[in-house]
CSV table of C-alpha atoms and ligand atoms in Angstrom, one decimal:
chain,number,residue,atom,x,y,z
O,17,UNK,CA,-15.2,-55.2,-62.6
O,18,UNK,CA,-15.9,-52.0,-63.6
O,19,UNK,CA,-15.0,-49.0,-61.5
O,20,UNK,CA,-17.8,-48.0,-60.5
O,21,UNK,CA,-18.7,-51.6,-59.3
O,22,UNK,CA,-15.0,-51.5,-57.2
O,23,UNK,CA,-15.8,-48.6,-55.5
O,24,UNK,CA,-19.2,-49.2,-54.3
O,25,UNK,CA,-18.1,-52.9,-52.7
O,26,UNK,CA,-14.9,-50.6,-51.3
O,27,UNK,CA,-17.5,-48.2,-49.6
O,28,UNK,CA,-19.5,-51.0,-48.6
O,29,UNK,CA,-16.7,-53.0,-46.8
O,30,UNK,CA,-15.8,-49.4,-45.3
O,31,UNK,CA,-18.9,-49.0,-43.9
O,32,UNK,CA,-19.7,-53.2,-42.7
O,33,UNK,CA,-16.8,-52.7,-41.3
O,34,UNK,CA,-17.8,-50.1,-38.9
O,35,UNK,CA,-20.7,-51.7,-38.0
O,36,UNK,CA,-18.7,-55.3,-36.9
O,37,UNK,CA,-16.6,-53.3,-35.0
O,38,UNK,CA,-19.4,-52.0,-32.8
O,39,UNK,CA,-21.6,-55.6,-33.4
O,40,UNK,CA,-18.7,-57.7,-32.8
O,41,UNK,CA,-18.1,-55.7,-29.2
O,42,UNK,CA,-22.1,-56.1,-28.1
O,43,UNK,CA,-21.7,-59.8,-29.7
O,44,UNK,CA,-18.9,-60.1,-27.0
O,45,UNK,CA,-20.4,-58.7,-24.2
O,46,UNK,CA,-23.5,-60.6,-25.1
O,47,UNK,CA,-21.5,-64.1,-24.3
O,48,UNK,CA,-19.5,-63.2,-21.2
O,49,UNK,CA,-23.1,-61.9,-19.9
O,50,UNK,CA,-24.5,-65.3,-21.1
O,51,UNK,CA,-21.3,-67.3,-19.8
O,52,UNK,CA,-20.9,-65.5,-16.5
O,53,UNK,CA,-24.7,-65.3,-15.6
O,54,UNK,CA,-24.4,-69.0,-15.5
O,55,UNK,CA,-27.7,-69.2,-18.3
O,56,UNK,CA,-28.7,-72.8,-19.5
O,57,UNK,CA,-29.4,-73.6,-22.8
O,58,UNK,CA,-33.2,-73.7,-22.0
O,59,UNK,CA,-32.9,-69.9,-20.6
O,60,UNK,CA,-30.6,-68.7,-23.1
O,61,UNK,CA,-33.2,-69.9,-25.5
O,62,UNK,CA,-36.0,-68.5,-24.0
O,63,UNK,CA,-34.6,-65.3,-24.3
O,64,UNK,CA,-34.3,-65.2,-28.3
O,65,UNK,CA,-37.3,-67.0,-29.4
O,66,UNK,CA,-39.6,-64.3,-30.8
O,67,UNK,CA,-37.1,-61.9,-29.7
O,68,UNK,CA,-37.2,-59.3,-32.6
O,69,UNK,CA,-34.6,-57.1,-31.3
O,70,UNK,CA,-32.1,-59.9,-31.6
O,71,UNK,CA,-33.6,-61.2,-34.7
O,72,UNK,CA,-32.4,-57.9,-36.1
O,73,UNK,CA,-29.2,-57.2,-34.4
O,74,UNK,CA,-28.1,-60.8,-35.7
O,75,UNK,CA,-29.2,-60.8,-38.9
O,76,UNK,CA,-27.7,-57.2,-39.6
O,77,UNK,CA,-24.9,-58.7,-37.8
O,78,UNK,CA,-24.7,-61.8,-40.3
O,79,UNK,CA,-25.5,-59.3,-44.0
O,80,UNK,CA,-22.4,-57.4,-42.4
O,81,UNK,CA,-20.2,-60.4,-42.2
O,82,UNK,CA,-21.1,-61.6,-45.6
O,83,UNK,CA,-20.2,-58.1,-47.1
O,84,UNK,CA,-17.0,-57.8,-45.5
O,85,UNK,CA,-15.6,-61.1,-45.8
O,86,UNK,CA,-16.2,-62.0,-49.1
O,87,UNK,CA,-14.6,-58.1,-50.2
O,88,UNK,CA,-11.3,-58.4,-48.6
O,89,UNK,CA,-11.2,-62.4,-49.0
O,90,UNK,CA,-11.1,-61.4,-52.7
O,91,UNK,CA,-8.0,-58.7,-52.2
O,92,UNK,CA,-6.3,-61.4,-50.4
O,93,UNK,CA,-6.9,-64.2,-53.3
O,94,UNK,CA,-6.2,-61.7,-56.1
O,95,UNK,CA,-3.3,-60.0,-54.4
O,96,UNK,CA,-1.5,-63.6,-52.9
O,97,UNK,CA,-2.5,-66.3,-55.7
O,98,UNK,CA,-3.1,-64.0,-58.5
O,99,UNK,CA,-6.8,-65.2,-59.2
O,100,UNK,CA,-8.5,-62.3,-60.8
O,101,UNK,CA,-11.2,-61.8,-63.4
O,102,UNK,CA,-14.7,-63.3,-63.5
O,103,UNK,CA,-13.9,-66.3,-61.7
O,104,UNK,CA,-13.4,-64.9,-58.7
O,105,UNK,CA,-15.7,-62.8,-58.7
O,106,UNK,CA,-18.4,-65.6,-58.9
O,107,UNK,CA,-16.5,-67.5,-56.2
O,108,UNK,CA,-16.5,-64.4,-54.2
O,109,UNK,CA,-19.7,-64.1,-54.6
O,110,UNK,CA,-20.6,-67.7,-53.6
O,111,UNK,CA,-18.7,-67.6,-50.9
O,112,UNK,CA,-21.6,-64.1,-49.5
O,113,UNK,CA,-24.3,-66.4,-50.4
O,114,UNK,CA,-23.0,-69.6,-47.9
O,115,UNK,CA,-21.9,-67.6,-45.4
O,116,UNK,CA,-25.5,-65.5,-45.5
O,117,UNK,CA,-27.0,-69.2,-45.5
O,118,UNK,CA,-25.1,-70.4,-42.7
O,119,UNK,CA,-25.6,-67.0,-41.0
O,120,UNK,CA,-29.4,-66.8,-41.3
O,121,UNK,CA,-29.6,-70.8,-40.2
O,122,UNK,CA,-27.6,-70.1,-37.2
O,123,UNK,CA,-30.1,-66.8,-36.5
O,124,UNK,CA,-33.4,-68.5,-37.1
O,125,UNK,CA,-32.3,-72.1,-35.4
O,126,UNK,CA,-32.4,-69.6,-31.4
O,127,UNK,CA,-35.5,-67.1,-33.0
O,128,UNK,CA,-38.0,-69.8,-34.5
Y,17,UNK,CA,33.8,-44.1,-37.8
Y,18,UNK,CA,35.4,-47.0,-39.4
Y,19,UNK,CA,37.9,-46.0,-42.2
Y,20,UNK,CA,36.5,-48.4,-44.8
Y,21,UNK,CA,33.6,-49.7,-45.8
Y,22,UNK,CA,33.0,-53.0,-47.2
Y,23,UNK,CA,30.3,-52.4,-49.9
Y,24,UNK,CA,28.5,-55.2,-51.4
Y,25,UNK,CA,26.8,-54.1,-55.0
Y,26,UNK,CA,24.1,-56.1,-57.2
Y,27,UNK,CA,25.7,-56.7,-60.6
Y,28,UNK,CA,24.0,-58.4,-63.3
Y,29,UNK,CA,20.6,-58.0,-64.4
Y,30,UNK,CA,17.7,-60.3,-62.7
Y,31,UNK,CA,20.1,-63.0,-62.9
Y,32,UNK,CA,23.5,-61.4,-60.3
Y,33,UNK,CA,25.1,-61.4,-57.8
Y,34,UNK,CA,26.6,-59.3,-54.8
Y,35,UNK,CA,30.1,-58.0,-55.4
Y,36,UNK,CA,32.1,-56.4,-52.4
Y,37,UNK,CA,34.1,-53.4,-52.6
Y,38,UNK,CA,36.4,-51.8,-50.1
Y,39,UNK,CA,36.1,-47.6,-50.0
Y,40,UNK,CA,37.5,-45.0,-47.8
Y,41,UNK,CA,34.6,-43.7,-45.8
Y,42,UNK,CA,34.7,-39.7,-45.5
Y,43,UNK,CA,33.1,-37.4,-43.5
Y,44,UNK,CA,29.7,-36.1,-45.6
Y,45,UNK,CA,30.0,-39.0,-47.3
Y,46,UNK,CA,26.7,-39.9,-49.4
Y,47,UNK,CA,25.4,-43.3,-50.7
Y,48,UNK,CA,26.0,-41.4,-54.1
Y,49,UNK,CA,29.9,-40.6,-53.6
Y,50,UNK,CA,30.5,-44.4,-52.7
Y,51,UNK,CA,29.1,-45.7,-56.1
Y,52,UNK,CA,30.5,-43.0,-58.0
Y,53,UNK,CA,34.2,-43.8,-56.2
Y,54,UNK,CA,33.7,-47.3,-56.9
Y,55,UNK,CA,32.5,-46.5,-60.6
Y,56,UNK,CA,35.6,-44.1,-61.2
Y,57,UNK,CA,38.4,-46.0,-59.3
Y,58,UNK,CA,37.5,-49.4,-58.5
Y,59,UNK,CA,35.6,-50.7,-61.7
Y,60,UNK,CA,34.9,-48.8,-64.6
Y,61,UNK,CA,31.9,-50.9,-65.9
Y,62,UNK,CA,29.5,-50.7,-62.9
Y,63,UNK,CA,26.1,-49.5,-64.1
Y,64,UNK,CA,24.2,-46.7,-62.0
Y,65,UNK,CA,22.3,-43.8,-63.1
Y,66,UNK,CA,22.4,-40.1,-61.7
Y,67,UNK,CA,22.0,-36.3,-62.3
Y,68,UNK,CA,21.8,-33.7,-60.5
Y,69,UNK,CA,23.1,-34.4,-57.2
Y,70,UNK,CA,21.1,-32.4,-55.4
Y,71,UNK,CA,17.8,-34.4,-54.7
Y,72,UNK,CA,16.2,-32.9,-57.6
Y,73,UNK,CA,15.9,-35.4,-60.8
Y,74,UNK,CA,14.6,-38.4,-58.9
Y,75,UNK,CA,17.5,-40.8,-60.6
Y,76,UNK,CA,19.6,-41.8,-58.0
Y,77,UNK,CA,17.2,-44.3,-56.2
Y,78,UNK,CA,18.8,-47.7,-55.1
Y,79,UNK,CA,17.7,-50.2,-52.4
Y,80,UNK,CA,20.6,-49.2,-50.1
Y,81,UNK,CA,20.4,-52.0,-47.0
Y,82,UNK,CA,16.9,-52.9,-47.9
Y,83,UNK,CA,15.2,-49.7,-48.1
Y,84,UNK,CA,14.2,-47.4,-51.1
Y,85,UNK,CA,16.5,-44.2,-51.0
Y,86,UNK,CA,17.2,-41.2,-53.0
Y,87,UNK,CA,21.2,-42.0,-52.4
Y,88,UNK,CA,22.1,-38.5,-53.5
Y,89,UNK,CA,20.8,-37.2,-49.9
Y,90,UNK,CA,21.7,-40.0,-48.0
Y,91,UNK,CA,24.7,-39.7,-46.0
Y,92,UNK,CA,26.4,-43.1,-45.6
Y,93,UNK,CA,26.8,-42.4,-42.0
Y,94,UNK,CA,22.9,-42.2,-41.1
Y,95,UNK,CA,22.5,-45.7,-43.0
Y,96,UNK,CA,25.2,-48.1,-42.7
Y,97,UNK,CA,25.3,-51.4,-40.2
Y,98,UNK,CA,28.2,-52.5,-39.0
Y,99,UNK,CA,30.2,-50.6,-41.6
Y,100,UNK,CA,28.7,-52.6,-44.3
Y,101,UNK,CA,26.0,-51.4,-47.1
Y,102,UNK,CA,24.6,-53.2,-49.3
Y,103,UNK,CA,23.2,-52.1,-52.6
Y,104,UNK,CA,20.6,-52.6,-55.8
Y,105,UNK,CA,18.5,-51.5,-57.8
Y,106,UNK,CA,15.0,-50.6,-56.8
Y,107,UNK,CA,12.5,-53.4,-56.2
Y,108,UNK,CA,10.1,-53.8,-58.5
Y,109,UNK,CA,11.2,-52.7,-61.5
Y,110,UNK,CA,12.8,-54.8,-64.0
Y,111,UNK,CA,16.5,-54.9,-63.3
Y,112,UNK,CA,18.7,-54.1,-66.1
Y,113,UNK,CA,22.3,-53.9,-65.1
Y,114,UNK,CA,23.7,-53.4,-62.1
Y,115,UNK,CA,22.1,-50.6,-59.8
Y,116,UNK,CA,20.1,-49.3,-63.3
Y,117,UNK,CA,16.4,-50.5,-63.6
Y,118,UNK,CA,14.2,-49.8,-66.6
Y,119,UNK,CA,12.0,-47.1,-65.1
Y,120,UNK,CA,9.7,-47.8,-67.9
Y,121,UNK,CA,6.5,-49.6,-65.9
Y,122,UNK,CA,6.6,-47.0,-63.5
Y,123,UNK,CA,6.5,-43.8,-66.1
Y,124,UNK,CA,3.9,-45.6,-68.4
Y,125,UNK,CA,1.3,-46.3,-65.0
Y,126,UNK,CA,1.9,-42.4,-64.7
Y,127,UNK,CA,0.8,-42.6,-68.1
Y,128,UNK,CA,-2.2,-45.1,-67.2
Y,129,UNK,CA,-3.6,-42.8,-64.3
Y,130,UNK,CA,-3.6,-39.6,-67.0
Y,131,UNK,CA,-0.9,-38.2,-65.6
Y,132,UNK,CA,-0.6,-35.7,-68.3
Y,133,UNK,CA,-2.2,-32.5,-68.1
Y,134,UNK,CA,-5.1,-31.8,-71.0
Y,135,UNK,CA,-5.7,-27.5,-71.2
Y,136,UNK,CA,-8.8,-26.2,-71.0
Y,137,UNK,CA,-8.0,-22.8,-72.4
Y,138,UNK,CA,-5.2,-22.9,-75.7
Y,139,UNK,CA,-2.3,-20.1,-75.9
Y,140,UNK,CA,-4.9,-17.3,-76.8
Y,141,UNK,CA,-7.0,-17.0,-73.7
Y,142,UNK,CA,-5.9,-15.1,-71.4
Y,143,UNK,CA,-3.9,-16.6,-67.9
Y,144,UNK,CA,-5.9,-18.7,-65.4
Y,145,UNK,CA,-6.1,-17.5,-62.0
Y,146,UNK,CA,-6.1,-19.9,-59.5
Y,147,UNK,CA,-5.8,-18.4,-56.0
Y,148,UNK,CA,-2.9,-19.5,-54.2
Y,149,UNK,CA,-5.0,-20.3,-51.1
Y,150,UNK,CA,-7.9,-22.0,-52.4
Y,151,UNK,CA,-8.9,-25.1,-51.1
Y,152,UNK,CA,-8.3,-27.3,-54.0
Y,153,UNK,CA,-5.1,-26.0,-54.9
Y,154,UNK,CA,-3.8,-25.8,-51.1
Y,155,UNK,CA,-4.5,-29.3,-50.9
Y,156,UNK,CA,-2.1,-30.4,-53.5
Y,157,UNK,CA,0.6,-28.4,-52.3
Y,158,UNK,CA,2.7,-30.7,-50.9
Y,159,UNK,CA,1.8,-33.9,-53.8
Y,160,UNK,CA,2.7,-31.7,-56.6
Y,161,UNK,CA,6.6,-31.7,-55.5
Y,162,UNK,CA,7.1,-35.6,-56.4
Y,163,UNK,CA,10.4,-35.6,-58.4
Y,164,UNK,CA,9.5,-39.0,-60.0
Y,165,UNK,CA,12.5,-41.2,-58.0
Y,166,UNK,CA,10.3,-44.6,-57.6
Y,167,UNK,CA,11.7,-45.0,-54.0
Y,168,UNK,CA,8.0,-45.0,-53.1
Y,169,UNK,CA,6.8,-47.6,-56.0
Y,170,UNK,CA,9.4,-49.7,-55.0
Y,171,UNK,CA,8.4,-49.9,-51.2
Y,172,UNK,CA,5.1,-50.6,-51.9
Y,173,UNK,CA,3.9,-54.2,-51.3
Y,174,UNK,CA,0.8,-53.8,-53.1
Y,175,UNK,CA,2.9,-53.0,-56.4
Y,176,UNK,CA,5.0,-56.2,-55.4
Y,177,UNK,CA,1.6,-58.6,-55.2
Y,178,UNK,CA,-0.4,-57.0,-57.7
Y,179,UNK,CA,2.0,-56.0,-61.3
Y,180,UNK,CA,-0.9,-54.0,-63.0
Y,181,UNK,CA,-1.4,-51.8,-60.0
Y,182,UNK,CA,-0.7,-48.3,-60.5
Y,183,UNK,CA,1.3,-47.8,-57.7
Y,184,UNK,CA,1.4,-44.6,-55.1
Y,185,UNK,CA,3.5,-41.9,-57.5
Y,186,UNK,CA,1.2,-42.3,-60.3
Y,187,UNK,CA,-1.7,-41.9,-58.0
Y,188,UNK,CA,-0.1,-38.8,-56.2
Y,189,UNK,CA,0.3,-37.6,-59.4
Y,190,UNK,CA,-3.5,-38.2,-60.8
Y,191,UNK,CA,-5.0,-36.5,-57.8
Y,192,UNK,CA,-2.3,-33.3,-58.3
Y,193,UNK,CA,-4.6,-32.9,-61.6
Y,194,UNK,CA,-8.1,-33.8,-60.3
Y,195,UNK,CA,-7.2,-30.6,-58.1
Y,196,UNK,CA,-6.5,-28.8,-61.3
Y,197,UNK,CA,-9.2,-26.7,-62.2
Y,198,UNK,CA,-7.7,-25.7,-65.9
Y,199,UNK,CA,-7.4,-29.6,-66.4
Y,200,UNK,CA,-10.2,-31.5,-68.9
Y,201,UNK,CA,-10.1,-34.9,-68.4
Y,202,UNK,CA,-11.1,-35.0,-64.6
Y,203,UNK,CA,-14.3,-37.7,-65.5
Y,204,UNK,CA,-11.8,-39.9,-67.6
Y,205,UNK,CA,-8.8,-39.8,-65.5
Y,206,UNK,CA,-11.0,-41.3,-62.6
Y,207,UNK,CA,-12.3,-43.7,-64.6
Y,208,UNK,CA,-8.5,-44.6,-65.3
Y,209,UNK,CA,-7.3,-44.8,-61.7
Y,210,UNK,CA,-10.3,-46.2,-59.9
Y,211,UNK,CA,-10.3,-50.2,-59.5
Y,212,UNK,CA,-9.0,-52.7,-58.8
Y,213,UNK,CA,-5.0,-51.6,-60.2
Y,214,UNK,CA,-6.2,-47.9,-59.4
Y,215,UNK,CA,-6.8,-46.2,-56.1
Y,216,UNK,CA,-8.8,-49.2,-54.3
Y,217,UNK,CA,-6.0,-51.7,-54.5
Y,218,UNK,CA,-3.9,-49.7,-52.0
Y,219,UNK,CA,-4.1,-51.1,-48.7
Y,220,UNK,CA,-3.2,-47.5,-46.6
Y,221,UNK,CA,0.3,-49.3,-45.6
Y,222,UNK,CA,1.8,-46.4,-45.4
Y,223,UNK,CA,5.2,-47.6,-46.4
Y,224,UNK,CA,5.2,-44.9,-49.4
Y,225,UNK,CA,4.9,-42.0,-47.2
Y,226,UNK,CA,6.8,-43.4,-44.4
Y,227,UNK,CA,9.7,-43.4,-47.7
Y,228,UNK,CA,9.2,-40.9,-50.1
Y,229,UNK,CA,12.6,-38.8,-49.7
Y,230,UNK,CA,10.4,-35.3,-50.5
Y,231,UNK,CA,7.7,-36.7,-46.9
Y,232,UNK,CA,5.2,-36.5,-49.4
Y,233,UNK,CA,2.1,-38.6,-48.9
Y,234,UNK,CA,0.7,-40.7,-51.5
Y,235,UNK,CA,-1.3,-42.4,-49.2
Y,236,UNK,CA,-3.3,-39.2,-48.6
Y,237,UNK,CA,-3.7,-38.5,-52.5
Y,238,UNK,CA,-4.8,-42.3,-52.8
Y,239,UNK,CA,-7.4,-41.3,-50.4
Y,240,UNK,CA,-8.9,-38.4,-52.0
Y,241,UNK,CA,-9.0,-40.2,-54.8
Y,242,UNK,CA,-11.0,-43.3,-53.2
Y,243,UNK,CA,-13.2,-39.6,-51.8
Y,244,UNK,CA,-13.7,-38.6,-55.2
Y,245,UNK,CA,-14.2,-41.8,-56.6
Y,246,UNK,CA,-16.8,-43.0,-53.9
Y,247,UNK,CA,-18.9,-39.3,-54.3
Y,248,UNK,CA,-18.4,-39.9,-58.8
Y,249,UNK,CA,-19.7,-43.5,-58.3
Y,250,UNK,CA,-23.1,-43.0,-55.9
Y,251,UNK,CA,-24.0,-39.9,-58.1
Y,252,UNK,CA,-24.0,-42.6,-61.5
Y,253,UNK,CA,-20.8,-40.6,-63.0
Y,254,UNK,CA,-18.2,-43.2,-62.8
J,318,SF4,S1,0.1,-46.5,-49.4
J,318,SF4,FE1,-1.2,-47.8,-50.5
J,318,SF4,S2,0.3,-46.7,-52.5
J,318,SF4,FE2,1.5,-46.7,-50.5
J,318,SF4,S3,2.5,-48.5,-50.0
J,318,SF4,FE3,0.9,-48.6,-48.9
J,318,SF4,S4,-0.3,-49.9,-51.1
J,318,SF4,FE4,1.0,-49.1,-51.7
J,319,SF4,S1,5.9,-39.5,-54.0
J,319,SF4,FE1,7.5,-39.3,-53.4
J,319,SF4,S2,9.0,-41.1,-53.1
J,319,SF4,FE2,7.3,-41.5,-54.5
J,319,SF4,S3,8.5,-40.5,-56.6
J,319,SF4,FE3,7.4,-38.7,-56.3
J,319,SF4,S4,9.0,-38.0,-54.8
J,319,SF4,FE4,9.6,-40.3,-55.2
J,320,FES,S1,20.6,-37.4,-58.5
J,320,FES,FE1,19.0,-35.9,-59.0
J,320,FES,S2,17.7,-36.6,-56.7
J,320,FES,FE2,19.9,-38.0,-56.6
């Protein structure tokens, strides 16, 4: 990995962390609200389906996780298992894509 | 104050064992005094390093009860635990014999981090004028006081996990030169210190800053390098 890419990934991880710090709080507040309000799944779907603000928020949440987690995981794996180099970078790219795919499926599942 | 100290000292190289010595406990005694007493009075074959005895040369660092310290300025009474001292060579460096480590990887990394000043002028040019209160000069007021003792390097988990990591002292040195307007190698140095083995590997644990006997903050210097690297990466100069 070139120093330029490393510097950019480092910045992306910080930015996504800052965003996630807020997004996780919003997410938790949403869950607590839904549970405490005693919403049924039909009522929840009624609010999420076709709700563009909801879609944008959770889509950005998923993108931030897909950026943040593999960058951190890459450091953990290289430091603690000694896994380095291109194979690690490609594996982390795959992890990012899987997270993105699963996240997109979950978000679209309640939006559509 | 108990009258004698039990001092466990590492003997041997990578394979070795602790040997226990009894050393009289004196007022104002430093850890280096204890080691010197052992070498002069009890076992002349003990190997260790020191030179200045006043906290300037950076050669006397050892692990004292599990923490890296400069031994010439560490008073026994501040670190002794139940009358015992456990002395070992610095962590994260190959052991040569007893308390002496091979410091070559530490100094080599200062070289890899382009820790040498590259002049922009020759001896025939007039002196460069650096205003002492200019922001760049003021930002390295502390960092230039490094004595190269290796305490930070021995205390850094990231060095232990990633043997290629340049480490706090080398990056601190690079930072001082990046702020030096007389230096001609800023671009090459930034390239040398960015990336997985450089400043981006630092986890901001601050063990280096906690343990540095000169109370410097390599962590802050490394953060400065990350800012410079990010700026350069965004401009496409890295
Ligand atoms: S702040 Fe960075 S250099 Fe200092 S001990 Fe932590 S990881 Fe090592
Ligand atoms: S930064 Fe501090 S601990 Fe590290 S080598 Fe320099 S003086 Fe020693
Ligand atoms: S002997 Fe020089 S710093 Fe300790």
